[in-house]
XYZ file of C-alpha atoms in Angstrom:
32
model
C 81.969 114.948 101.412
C 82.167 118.381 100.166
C 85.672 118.712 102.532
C 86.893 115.275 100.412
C 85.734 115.871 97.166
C 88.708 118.859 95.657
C 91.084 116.091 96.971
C 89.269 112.757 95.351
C 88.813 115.358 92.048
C 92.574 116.065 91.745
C 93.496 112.326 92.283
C 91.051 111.417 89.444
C 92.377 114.339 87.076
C 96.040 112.897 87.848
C 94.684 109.368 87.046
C 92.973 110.575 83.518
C 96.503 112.441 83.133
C 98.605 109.697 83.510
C 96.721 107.521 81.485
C 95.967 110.131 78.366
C 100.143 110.003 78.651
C 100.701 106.874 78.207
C 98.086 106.124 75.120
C 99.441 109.309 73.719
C 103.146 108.771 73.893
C 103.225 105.725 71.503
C 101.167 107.787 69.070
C 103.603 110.565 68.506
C 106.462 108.231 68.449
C 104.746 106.774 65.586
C 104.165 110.289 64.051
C 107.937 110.975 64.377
């Protein structure tokens, strides 16, 4: 597990990433 985990924890923060993106984007297109 402990061998797994960095690799399962940097696919999650690339997940979160990806989605803070994409709910982020259409609010500063609406700021601009």
């Amino acid at each position: 597990m402990r061998l797994s985990y960095p690799i399962i924890e940097s696919n999650l923060k690339r997940k979160w990433a990806s989605i803070e993106i994409e709910q982020i984007l259409p609010v500063l297109l609406q700021l601009v």
